[in-house]
Coordinates of C-alpha atoms and ligand atoms in Angstrom, one line a residue:
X1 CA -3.4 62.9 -6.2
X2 CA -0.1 62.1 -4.3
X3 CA 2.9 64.5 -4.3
X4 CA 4.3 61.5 -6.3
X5 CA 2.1 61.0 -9.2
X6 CA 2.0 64.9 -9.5
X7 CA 5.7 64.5 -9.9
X8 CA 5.5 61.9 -12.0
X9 CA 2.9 63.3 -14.4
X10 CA 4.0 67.0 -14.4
X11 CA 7.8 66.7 -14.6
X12 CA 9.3 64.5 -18.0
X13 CA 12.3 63.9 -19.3
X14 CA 11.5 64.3 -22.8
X15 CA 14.8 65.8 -24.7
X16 CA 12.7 66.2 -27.7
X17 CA 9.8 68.1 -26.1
X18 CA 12.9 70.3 -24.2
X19 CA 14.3 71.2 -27.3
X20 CA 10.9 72.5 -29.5
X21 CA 11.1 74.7 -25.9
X22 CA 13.9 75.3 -25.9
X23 CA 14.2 76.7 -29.7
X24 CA 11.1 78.6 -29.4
X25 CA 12.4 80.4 -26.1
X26 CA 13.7 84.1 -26.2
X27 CA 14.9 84.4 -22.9
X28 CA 16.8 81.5 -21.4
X29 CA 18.2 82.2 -17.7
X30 CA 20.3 79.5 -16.7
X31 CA 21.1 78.8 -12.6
X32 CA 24.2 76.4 -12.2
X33 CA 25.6 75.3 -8.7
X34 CA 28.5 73.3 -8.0
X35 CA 27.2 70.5 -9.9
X36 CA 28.5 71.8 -13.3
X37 CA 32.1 71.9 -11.9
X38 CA 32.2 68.7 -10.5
X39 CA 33.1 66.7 -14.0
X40 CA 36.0 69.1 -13.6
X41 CA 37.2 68.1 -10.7
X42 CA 36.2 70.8 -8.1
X43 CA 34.5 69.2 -5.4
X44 CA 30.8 70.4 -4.4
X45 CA 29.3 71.3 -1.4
X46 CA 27.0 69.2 0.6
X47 CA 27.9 65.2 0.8
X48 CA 31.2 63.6 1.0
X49 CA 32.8 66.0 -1.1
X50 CA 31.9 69.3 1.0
X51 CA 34.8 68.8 3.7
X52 CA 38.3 70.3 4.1
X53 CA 40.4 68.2 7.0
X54 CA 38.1 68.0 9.6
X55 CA 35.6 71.1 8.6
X56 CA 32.7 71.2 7.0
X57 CA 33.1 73.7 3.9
X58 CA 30.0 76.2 4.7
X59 CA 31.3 76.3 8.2
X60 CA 34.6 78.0 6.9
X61 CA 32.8 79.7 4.5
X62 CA 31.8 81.9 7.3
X63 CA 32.7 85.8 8.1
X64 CA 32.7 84.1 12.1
X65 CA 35.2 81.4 11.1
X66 CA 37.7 84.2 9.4
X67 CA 37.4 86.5 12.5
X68 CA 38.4 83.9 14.6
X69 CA 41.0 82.2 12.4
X70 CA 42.0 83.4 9.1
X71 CA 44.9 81.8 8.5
X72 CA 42.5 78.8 8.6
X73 CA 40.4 80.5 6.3
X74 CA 42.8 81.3 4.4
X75 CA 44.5 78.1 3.8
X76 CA 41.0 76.8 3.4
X77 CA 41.0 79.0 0.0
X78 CA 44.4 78.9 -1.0
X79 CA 43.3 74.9 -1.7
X80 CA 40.6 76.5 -3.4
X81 CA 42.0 78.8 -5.4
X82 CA 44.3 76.2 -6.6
X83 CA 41.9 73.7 -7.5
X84 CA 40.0 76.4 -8.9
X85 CA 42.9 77.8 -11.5
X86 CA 44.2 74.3 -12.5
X87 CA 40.9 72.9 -13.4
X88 CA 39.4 72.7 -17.0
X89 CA 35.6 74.3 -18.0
X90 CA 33.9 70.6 -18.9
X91 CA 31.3 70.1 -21.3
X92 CA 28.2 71.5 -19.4
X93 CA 29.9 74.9 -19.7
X94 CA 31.6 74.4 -23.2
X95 CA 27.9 74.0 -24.3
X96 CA 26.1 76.4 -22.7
X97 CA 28.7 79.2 -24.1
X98 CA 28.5 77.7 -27.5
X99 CA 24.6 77.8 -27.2
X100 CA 24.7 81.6 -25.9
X101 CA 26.7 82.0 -29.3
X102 CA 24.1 80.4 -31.4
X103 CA 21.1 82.8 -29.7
X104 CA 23.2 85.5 -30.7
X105 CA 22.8 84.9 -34.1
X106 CA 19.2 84.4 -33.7
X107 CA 17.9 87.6 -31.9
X108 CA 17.7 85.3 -28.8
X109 CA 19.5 85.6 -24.9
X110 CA 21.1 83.3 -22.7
X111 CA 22.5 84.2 -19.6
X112 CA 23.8 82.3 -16.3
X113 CA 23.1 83.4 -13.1
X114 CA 26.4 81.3 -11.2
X115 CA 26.7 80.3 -7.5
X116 CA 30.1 79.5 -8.5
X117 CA 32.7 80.9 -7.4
X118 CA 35.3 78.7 -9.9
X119 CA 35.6 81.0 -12.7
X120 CA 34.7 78.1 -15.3
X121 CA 32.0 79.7 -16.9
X122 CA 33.7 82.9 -18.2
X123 CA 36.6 80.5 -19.2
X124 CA 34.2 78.8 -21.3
X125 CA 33.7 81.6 -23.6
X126 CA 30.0 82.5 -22.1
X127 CA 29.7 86.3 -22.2
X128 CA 26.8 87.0 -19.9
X129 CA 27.2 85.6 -16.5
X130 CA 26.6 86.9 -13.3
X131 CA 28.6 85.1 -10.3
X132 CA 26.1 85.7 -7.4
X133 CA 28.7 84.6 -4.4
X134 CA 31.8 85.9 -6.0
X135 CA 34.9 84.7 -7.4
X136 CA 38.3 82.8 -6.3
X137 CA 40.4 85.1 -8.5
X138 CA 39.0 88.1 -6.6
X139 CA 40.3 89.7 -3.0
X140 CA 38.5 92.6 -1.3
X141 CA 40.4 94.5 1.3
X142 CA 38.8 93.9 5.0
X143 CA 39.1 97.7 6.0
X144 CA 39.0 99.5 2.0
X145 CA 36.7 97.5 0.9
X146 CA 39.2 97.9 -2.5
X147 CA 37.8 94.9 -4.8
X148 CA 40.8 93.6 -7.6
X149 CA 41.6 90.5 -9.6
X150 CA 44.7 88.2 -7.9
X151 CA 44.9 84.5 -9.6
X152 CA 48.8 84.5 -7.5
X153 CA 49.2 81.2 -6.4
X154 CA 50.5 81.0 -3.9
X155 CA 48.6 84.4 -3.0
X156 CA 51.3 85.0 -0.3
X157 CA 54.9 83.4 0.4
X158 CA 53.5 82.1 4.1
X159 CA 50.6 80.6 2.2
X160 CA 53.2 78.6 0.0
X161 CA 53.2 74.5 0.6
X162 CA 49.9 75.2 2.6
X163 CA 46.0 74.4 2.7
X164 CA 46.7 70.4 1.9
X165 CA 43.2 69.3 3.0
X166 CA 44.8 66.2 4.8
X167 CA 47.3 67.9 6.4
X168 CA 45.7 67.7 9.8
X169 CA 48.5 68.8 11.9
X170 CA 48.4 72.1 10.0
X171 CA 45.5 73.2 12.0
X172 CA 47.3 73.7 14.7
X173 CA 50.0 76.2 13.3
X174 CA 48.5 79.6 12.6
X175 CA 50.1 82.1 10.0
X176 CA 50.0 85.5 11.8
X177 CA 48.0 88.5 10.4
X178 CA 51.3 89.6 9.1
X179 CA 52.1 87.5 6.9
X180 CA 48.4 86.9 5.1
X181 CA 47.4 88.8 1.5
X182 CA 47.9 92.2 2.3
X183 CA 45.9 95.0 0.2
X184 CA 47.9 96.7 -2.4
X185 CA 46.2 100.1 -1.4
X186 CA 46.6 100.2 1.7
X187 CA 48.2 96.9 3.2
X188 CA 45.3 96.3 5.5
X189 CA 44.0 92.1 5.6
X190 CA 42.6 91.1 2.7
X191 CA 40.0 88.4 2.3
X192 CA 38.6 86.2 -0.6
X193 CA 35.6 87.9 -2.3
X194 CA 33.2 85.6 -1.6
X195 CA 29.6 85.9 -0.4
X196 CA 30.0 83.7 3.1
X197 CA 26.6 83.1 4.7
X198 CA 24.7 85.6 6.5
X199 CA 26.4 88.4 4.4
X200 CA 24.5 90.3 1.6
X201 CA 24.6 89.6 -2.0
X202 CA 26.1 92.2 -4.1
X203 CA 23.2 94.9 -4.9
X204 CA 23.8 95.5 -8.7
X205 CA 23.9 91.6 -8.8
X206 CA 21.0 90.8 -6.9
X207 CA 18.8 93.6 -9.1
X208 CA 20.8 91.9 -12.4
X209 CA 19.3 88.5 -11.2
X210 CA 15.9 89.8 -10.3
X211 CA 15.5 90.7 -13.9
X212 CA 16.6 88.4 -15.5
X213 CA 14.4 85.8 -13.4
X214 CA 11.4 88.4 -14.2
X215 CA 11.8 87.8 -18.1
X216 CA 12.7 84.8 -18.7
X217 CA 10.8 82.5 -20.5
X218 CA 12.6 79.0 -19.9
X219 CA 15.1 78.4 -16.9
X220 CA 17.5 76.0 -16.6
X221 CA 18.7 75.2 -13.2
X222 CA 21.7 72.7 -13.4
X223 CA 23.7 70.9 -10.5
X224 CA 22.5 73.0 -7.6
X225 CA 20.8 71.1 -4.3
X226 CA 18.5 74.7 -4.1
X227 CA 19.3 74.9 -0.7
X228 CA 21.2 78.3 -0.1
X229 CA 18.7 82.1 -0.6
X230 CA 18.1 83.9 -2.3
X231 CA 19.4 81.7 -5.1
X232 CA 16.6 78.6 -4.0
X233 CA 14.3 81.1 -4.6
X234 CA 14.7 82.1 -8.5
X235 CA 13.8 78.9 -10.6
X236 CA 10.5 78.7 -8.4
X237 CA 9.5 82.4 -9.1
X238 CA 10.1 81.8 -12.5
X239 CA 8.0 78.5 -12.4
X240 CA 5.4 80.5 -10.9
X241 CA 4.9 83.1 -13.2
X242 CA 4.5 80.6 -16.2
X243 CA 8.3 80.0 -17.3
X244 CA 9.4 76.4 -18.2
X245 CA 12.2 74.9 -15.7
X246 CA 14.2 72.5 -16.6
X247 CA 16.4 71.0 -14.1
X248 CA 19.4 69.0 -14.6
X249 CA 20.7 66.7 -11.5
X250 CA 22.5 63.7 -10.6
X251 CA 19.5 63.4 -8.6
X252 CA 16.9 61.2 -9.5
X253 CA 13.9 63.4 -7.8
X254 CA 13.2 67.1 -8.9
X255 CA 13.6 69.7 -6.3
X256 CA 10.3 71.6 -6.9
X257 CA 6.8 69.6 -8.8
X258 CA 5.9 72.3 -10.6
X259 CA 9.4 72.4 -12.7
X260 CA 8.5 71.3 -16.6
X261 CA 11.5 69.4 -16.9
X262 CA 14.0 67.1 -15.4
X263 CA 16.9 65.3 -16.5
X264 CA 18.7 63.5 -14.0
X265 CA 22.3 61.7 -14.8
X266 CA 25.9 63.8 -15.0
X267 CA 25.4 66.9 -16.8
X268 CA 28.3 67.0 -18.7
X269 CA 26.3 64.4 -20.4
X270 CA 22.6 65.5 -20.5
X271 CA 22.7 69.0 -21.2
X272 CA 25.3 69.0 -24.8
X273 CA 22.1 66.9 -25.3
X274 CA 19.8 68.7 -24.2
X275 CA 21.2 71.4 -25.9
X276 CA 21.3 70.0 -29.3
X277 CA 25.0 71.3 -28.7
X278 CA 28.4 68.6 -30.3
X279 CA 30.9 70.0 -27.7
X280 CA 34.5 70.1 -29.0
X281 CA 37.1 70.3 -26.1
Ligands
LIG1 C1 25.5 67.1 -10.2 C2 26.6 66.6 -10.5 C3 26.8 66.4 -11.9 C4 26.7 66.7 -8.4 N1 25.8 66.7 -12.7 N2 24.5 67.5 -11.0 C5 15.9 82.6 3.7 C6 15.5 81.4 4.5 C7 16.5 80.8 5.3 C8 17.8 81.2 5.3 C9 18.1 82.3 4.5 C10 17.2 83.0 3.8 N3 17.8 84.0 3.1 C11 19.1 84.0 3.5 C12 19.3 83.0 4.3 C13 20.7 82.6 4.9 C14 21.6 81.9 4.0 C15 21.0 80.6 3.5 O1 20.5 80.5 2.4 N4 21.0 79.6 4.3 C16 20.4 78.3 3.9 C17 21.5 77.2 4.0 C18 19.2 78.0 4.8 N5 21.9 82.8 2.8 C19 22.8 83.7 2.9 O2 23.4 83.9 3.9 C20 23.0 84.6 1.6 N6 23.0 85.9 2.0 C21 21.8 86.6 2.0 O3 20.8 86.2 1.6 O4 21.9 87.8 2.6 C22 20.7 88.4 3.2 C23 20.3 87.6 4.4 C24 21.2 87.1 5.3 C25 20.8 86.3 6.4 C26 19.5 86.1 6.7 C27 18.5 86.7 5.7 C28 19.0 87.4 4.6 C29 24.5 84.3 1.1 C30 24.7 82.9 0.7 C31 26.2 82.7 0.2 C32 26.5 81.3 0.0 N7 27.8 81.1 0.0 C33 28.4 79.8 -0.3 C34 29.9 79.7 0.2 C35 30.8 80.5 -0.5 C36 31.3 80.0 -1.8 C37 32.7 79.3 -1.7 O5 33.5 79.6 -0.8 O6 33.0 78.6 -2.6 O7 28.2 79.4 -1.7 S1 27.5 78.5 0.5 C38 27.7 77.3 -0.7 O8 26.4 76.8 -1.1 C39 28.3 78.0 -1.9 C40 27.4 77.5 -3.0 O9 27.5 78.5 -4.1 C41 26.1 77.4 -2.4 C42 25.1 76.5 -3.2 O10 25.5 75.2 -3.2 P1 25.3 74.4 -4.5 O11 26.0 75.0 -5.7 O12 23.8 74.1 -4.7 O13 26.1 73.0 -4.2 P2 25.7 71.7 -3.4 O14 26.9 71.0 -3.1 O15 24.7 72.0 -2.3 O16 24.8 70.9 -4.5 C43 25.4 70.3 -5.6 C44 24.3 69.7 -6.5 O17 24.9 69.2 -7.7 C45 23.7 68.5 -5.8 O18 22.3 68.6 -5.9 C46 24.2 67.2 -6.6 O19 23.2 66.2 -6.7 C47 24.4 67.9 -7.9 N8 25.5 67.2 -8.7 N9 27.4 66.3 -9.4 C48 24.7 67.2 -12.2 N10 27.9 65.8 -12.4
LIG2 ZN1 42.7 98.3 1.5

């Protein structure tokens, strides 16, 4: 048999079959990427969206690329931040926290394991949500290592009327050290706290994760290309101990064959359906 029959006969895109699933699950883990925030207007990684001036995004994403410039860096996520804090949780979210609600009440558990780093989830009213790479409202201290909520914008007054993305002459007038977020403890640099590549995941988070990818029944991976670890890894180790994955995607293809489900279209759309869920704004 061809990869593509496989795919074809092993993957559907049956909302009615999801949902008899889907109700009789106890455990549902849900991954999102960026493609949940997109319908909010937060642009997503990889493709056209993923660049800032003339930088690819994961290439400032990087603890390298803050060494060598983070007033760069730093304007990079002042942008960020402020698309971040001005943006609205959409429908995907909306009904995923409304469904988390609704297990609640029937003995049953949701919970979202986020690469986001936008916030939008806990917004939305869902309670348990663990935000693998960090979070935009958060700062940790380069030399304390002192972690603390800051949702300033701008963060800093040199910061102020800066990070335009096409503001290409900006690039070439650095904000000194000085004058960046300074910690409140002990006025060292502070940085965004964000999981940049090569840098470990949070501990407690990753063990959080682990577990819940060990119980759960069903897993729902929604707008994420599954290309960044150990995230890539989870839906897959759920698929392979027996849990249904349903995967939600502009895409027309499904990353992995042996996922149960795949709904492909804007999910703002396709998973209140999925869901069974009427999402009031
Ligand atoms: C829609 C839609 C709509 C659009 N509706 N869908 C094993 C093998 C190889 C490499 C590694 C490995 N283990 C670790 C690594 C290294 C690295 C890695 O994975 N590299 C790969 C790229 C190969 N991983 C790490 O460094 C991680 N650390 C780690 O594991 O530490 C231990 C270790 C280190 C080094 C070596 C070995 C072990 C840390 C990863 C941190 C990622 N951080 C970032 C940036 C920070 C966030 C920020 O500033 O905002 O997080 S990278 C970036 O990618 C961001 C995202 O969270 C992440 C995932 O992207 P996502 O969400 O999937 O977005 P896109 O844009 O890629 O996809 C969007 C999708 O939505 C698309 O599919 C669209 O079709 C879809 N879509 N609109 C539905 N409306
Ligand atoms: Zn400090």
């Amino acid at each position: 048999m061809s990869n593509t029959t496989k795919t074809l006969v092993r993957c559907c895109s049956d909302y009615t079959k999801f949902r008899d699933i889907l109700e009789k699950s106890k455990n549902i883990l849900v991954l999102t990427g960026a493609g949940i925030s997109a319908e909010s207007g937060i642009p997503i990684f990889r493709g056209t969206g993923g660049w800032w001036r003339s930088y690819k995004a994961e290439n400032l994403a990087s603890p390298i690329a803050f060494e060598a410039n983070p007033s760069l860096v730093w304007e990079f996520y002042s942008y960020r931040r402020e698309v971040a804090f001005n943006a609205n949780p959409n429908k995907a979210h909306l009904a995923l926290a409304q469904y988390e609600k609704k297990c609640l009440t029937e003995n049953r558990k949701l919970s979202i394991i986020t690469q986001n780093v936008d916030g939008l989830h806990l917004r939305a009213g869902s309670q348990s949500v663990i935000e693998l790479h960090g979070a935009l409202r958060k700062v940790k201290c380069t030399k304390c290592k002192y972690v603390y909520e800051n949702s300033d914008h701008p963060i800093c007054e040199a910061l102020r009327g800066r990070g335009n993305p096409d503001s290409i002459q900006q690039n070439l007038t650095c904000i000194s050290v000085n004058e960046l977020p300074k910690c409140t403890k002990c006025e060292s640099l502070l940085r965004p706290d964000i999981v940049w590549f090569g840098e470990q995941i949070n501990s407690k988070h990753l063990e959080d994760s682990r577990k819940l990818v060990e119980e759960c029944d069903l897993c729902l991976v929604v707008g994420t290309s599954s290309v960044v670890y150990p995230a890539a890894l989870f839906a897959p180790t759920a698929a392979a101990r027996g849990a249904h994955v349903a995967e939600f995607n502009l895409s027309e293809d499904p990353f992995k064959e042996d996922f149960t489900f795949h709904f492909s279209g804007p999910c703002a759309t396709t998973l209140p359906k999925a869901l069974g869920i009427d999402v009031t704004e």
